[in-house]
mmCIF file of C-alpha atoms in Angstrom:
data_model
loop_
_atom_site.group_PDB
_atom_site.id
_atom_site.type_symbol
_atom_site.label_atom_id
_atom_site.label_comp_id
_atom_site.label_asym_id
_atom_site.label_seq_id
_atom_site.Cartn_x
_atom_site.Cartn_y
_atom_site.Cartn_z
ATOM 1 C CA MET A 110 -34.696 -12.391 12.767
ATOM 2 C CA ASN A 111 -33.493 -15.119 10.458
ATOM 3 C CA GLN A 112 -29.955 -14.195 9.456
ATOM 4 C CA HIS A 113 -29.891 -17.040 6.949
ATOM 5 C CA ASP A 114 -32.662 -15.439 4.914
ATOM 6 C CA PRO A 115 -31.274 -14.634 1.426
ATOM 7 C CA ASN A 116 -32.826 -11.147 1.603
ATOM 8 C CA PHE A 117 -30.929 -10.393 4.803
ATOM 9 C CA VAL A 118 -27.542 -11.664 3.571
ATOM 10 C CA SER A 119 -27.708 -9.630 0.365
ATOM 11 C CA HIS A 120 -24.867 -7.180 -0.254
ATOM 12 C CA ASP A 121 -27.263 -4.642 -1.753
ATOM 13 C CA PRO A 122 -27.729 -1.847 0.822
ATOM 14 C CA ASP A 123 -31.139 -0.860 -0.572
ATOM 15 C CA ARG A 124 -32.396 -4.408 -0.209
ATOM 16 C CA GLN A 125 -31.075 -4.660 3.360
ATOM 17 C CA ILE A 126 -32.750 -1.386 4.366
ATOM 18 C CA GLY A 127 -35.969 -2.535 2.720
ATOM 19 C CA GLU A 128 -35.821 -5.776 4.696
ATOM 20 C CA VAL A 129 -35.430 -3.876 7.969
ATOM 21 C CA PHE A 130 -38.472 -1.706 7.152
ATOM 22 C CA ARG A 131 -40.482 -4.723 6.002
ATOM 23 C CA ARG A 132 -39.833 -6.482 9.286
ATOM 24 C CA LEU A 133 -40.644 -3.368 11.310
ATOM 25 C CA SER A 134 -43.845 -2.912 9.329
ATOM 26 C CA SER A 135 -44.905 -6.478 10.085
ATOM 27 C CA LEU A 136 -44.727 -5.648 13.815
ATOM 28 C CA LYS A 137 -47.286 -2.831 13.544
ATOM 29 C CA SER A 138 -49.966 -5.341 14.570
ATOM 30 C CA LEU A 139 -48.578 -5.213 18.132
ATOM 31 C CA HIS A 140 -50.305 -2.870 20.513
ATOM 32 C CA GLU A 141 -48.909 0.661 20.574
ATOM 33 C CA GLU A 142 -46.674 0.210 23.630
ATOM 34 C CA GLY A 143 -45.166 -3.018 22.310
ATOM 35 C CA PHE A 144 -44.451 -1.490 18.926
ATOM 36 C CA GLY A 145 -42.902 1.541 20.646
ATOM 37 C CA ARG A 146 -40.557 -0.738 22.600
ATOM 38 C CA VAL A 147 -39.579 -2.550 19.409
ATOM 39 C CA VAL A 148 -38.826 0.719 17.598
ATOM 40 C CA HIS A 149 -36.848 1.978 20.602
ATOM 41 C CA ALA A 150 -34.806 -1.268 20.704
ATOM 42 C CA VAL A 151 -34.113 -1.025 16.960
ATOM 43 C CA LEU A 152 -32.943 2.585 17.296
ATOM 44 C CA VAL A 153 -30.669 1.673 20.227
ATOM 45 C CA ALA A 154 -29.219 -1.229 18.250
ATOM 46 C CA LEU A 155 -28.630 1.014 15.217
ATOM 47 C CA GLY A 156 -26.928 3.622 17.388
ATOM 48 C CA ARG A 157 -24.727 1.020 19.048
ATOM 49 C CA ALA A 158 -23.770 -0.504 15.702
ATOM 50 C CA ALA A 159 -22.980 2.917 14.228
ATOM 51 C CA HIS A 160 -20.853 3.795 17.263
ATOM 52 C CA GLU A 161 -18.927 0.508 17.062
ATOM 53 C CA GLU A 162 -18.330 1.013 13.333
ATOM 54 C CA GLY A 163 -17.094 4.554 13.955
ATOM 55 C CA GLU A 164 -14.728 3.314 16.664
ATOM 56 C CA ARG A 165 -13.439 0.561 14.364
ATOM 57 C CA ARG A 166 -12.777 3.032 11.561
ATOM 58 C CA ALA A 167 -11.051 5.443 13.950
ATOM 59 C CA ARG A 168 -8.749 2.676 15.222
ATOM 60 C CA ARG A 169 -7.890 1.649 11.681
ATOM 61 C CA LEU A 170 -7.153 5.261 10.712
ATOM 62 C CA ALA A 171 -5.010 5.758 13.828
ATOM 63 C CA GLU A 172 -3.041 2.614 12.977
ATOM 64 C CA ARG A 173 -2.450 3.806 9.409
ATOM 65 C CA THR A 174 -1.357 7.301 10.421
ATOM 66 C CA ALA A 175 0.642 6.374 13.537
ATOM 67 C CA PRO A 176 4.392 6.975 13.311
ATOM 68 C CA ARG A 177 6.409 3.850 12.619
ATOM 69 C CA SER A 178 9.650 3.023 14.371
ATOM 70 C CA THR A 179 11.499 3.434 11.053
ATOM 71 C CA ASP A 180 10.069 6.923 10.362
ATOM 72 C CA VAL A 181 12.293 9.981 10.619
ATOM 73 C CA ARG A 182 11.059 12.392 13.262
ATOM 74 C CA VAL A 183 11.080 16.059 12.357
ATOM 75 C CA THR A 184 10.090 18.800 14.771
ATOM 76 C CA ALA A 185 9.792 22.554 14.432
ATOM 77 C CA HIS A 186 11.995 23.112 17.496
ATOM 78 C CA ALA A 187 14.862 20.747 16.812
ATOM 79 C CA ARG A 188 17.983 21.179 18.904
ATOM 80 C CA ARG A 189 20.711 22.808 16.905
ATOM 81 C CA ARG A 190 24.272 21.754 17.453
ATOM 82 C CA GLY A 191 26.789 24.347 16.474
ATOM 83 C CA ASP A 192 26.651 26.720 13.571
ATOM 84 C CA PRO A 193 26.291 24.905 10.234
ATOM 85 C CA ASP A 194 28.611 27.329 8.398
ATOM 86 C CA GLY A 195 31.358 27.130 11.032
ATOM 87 C CA PHE A 196 31.141 30.778 12.015
ATOM 88 C CA ASP A 197 30.662 31.188 15.745
ATOM 89 C CA ILE A 198 29.502 34.590 16.880
ATOM 90 C CA ALA A 199 30.870 34.104 20.410
ATOM 91 C CA ASP A 200 34.486 33.938 19.181
#
């Protein structure tokens, strides 16, 4: 696959998908087993690329939503120190 082909480098998703199908279609002249292996390899590569992209996006999201050292930490079960109004029931 020539990655320097202007059709491949295009930023138009429809054109890129069309190029993938065009190249797959040109391999139909292979015998059935060979074409099956090519299709299987393409599907594995697409799955791997999709998985890597998902992992990359998840890492970026985790970095954006992770607590920073300067953030104030608030919890539902914060320790309370004394009675805020000064009235102590135990007295």
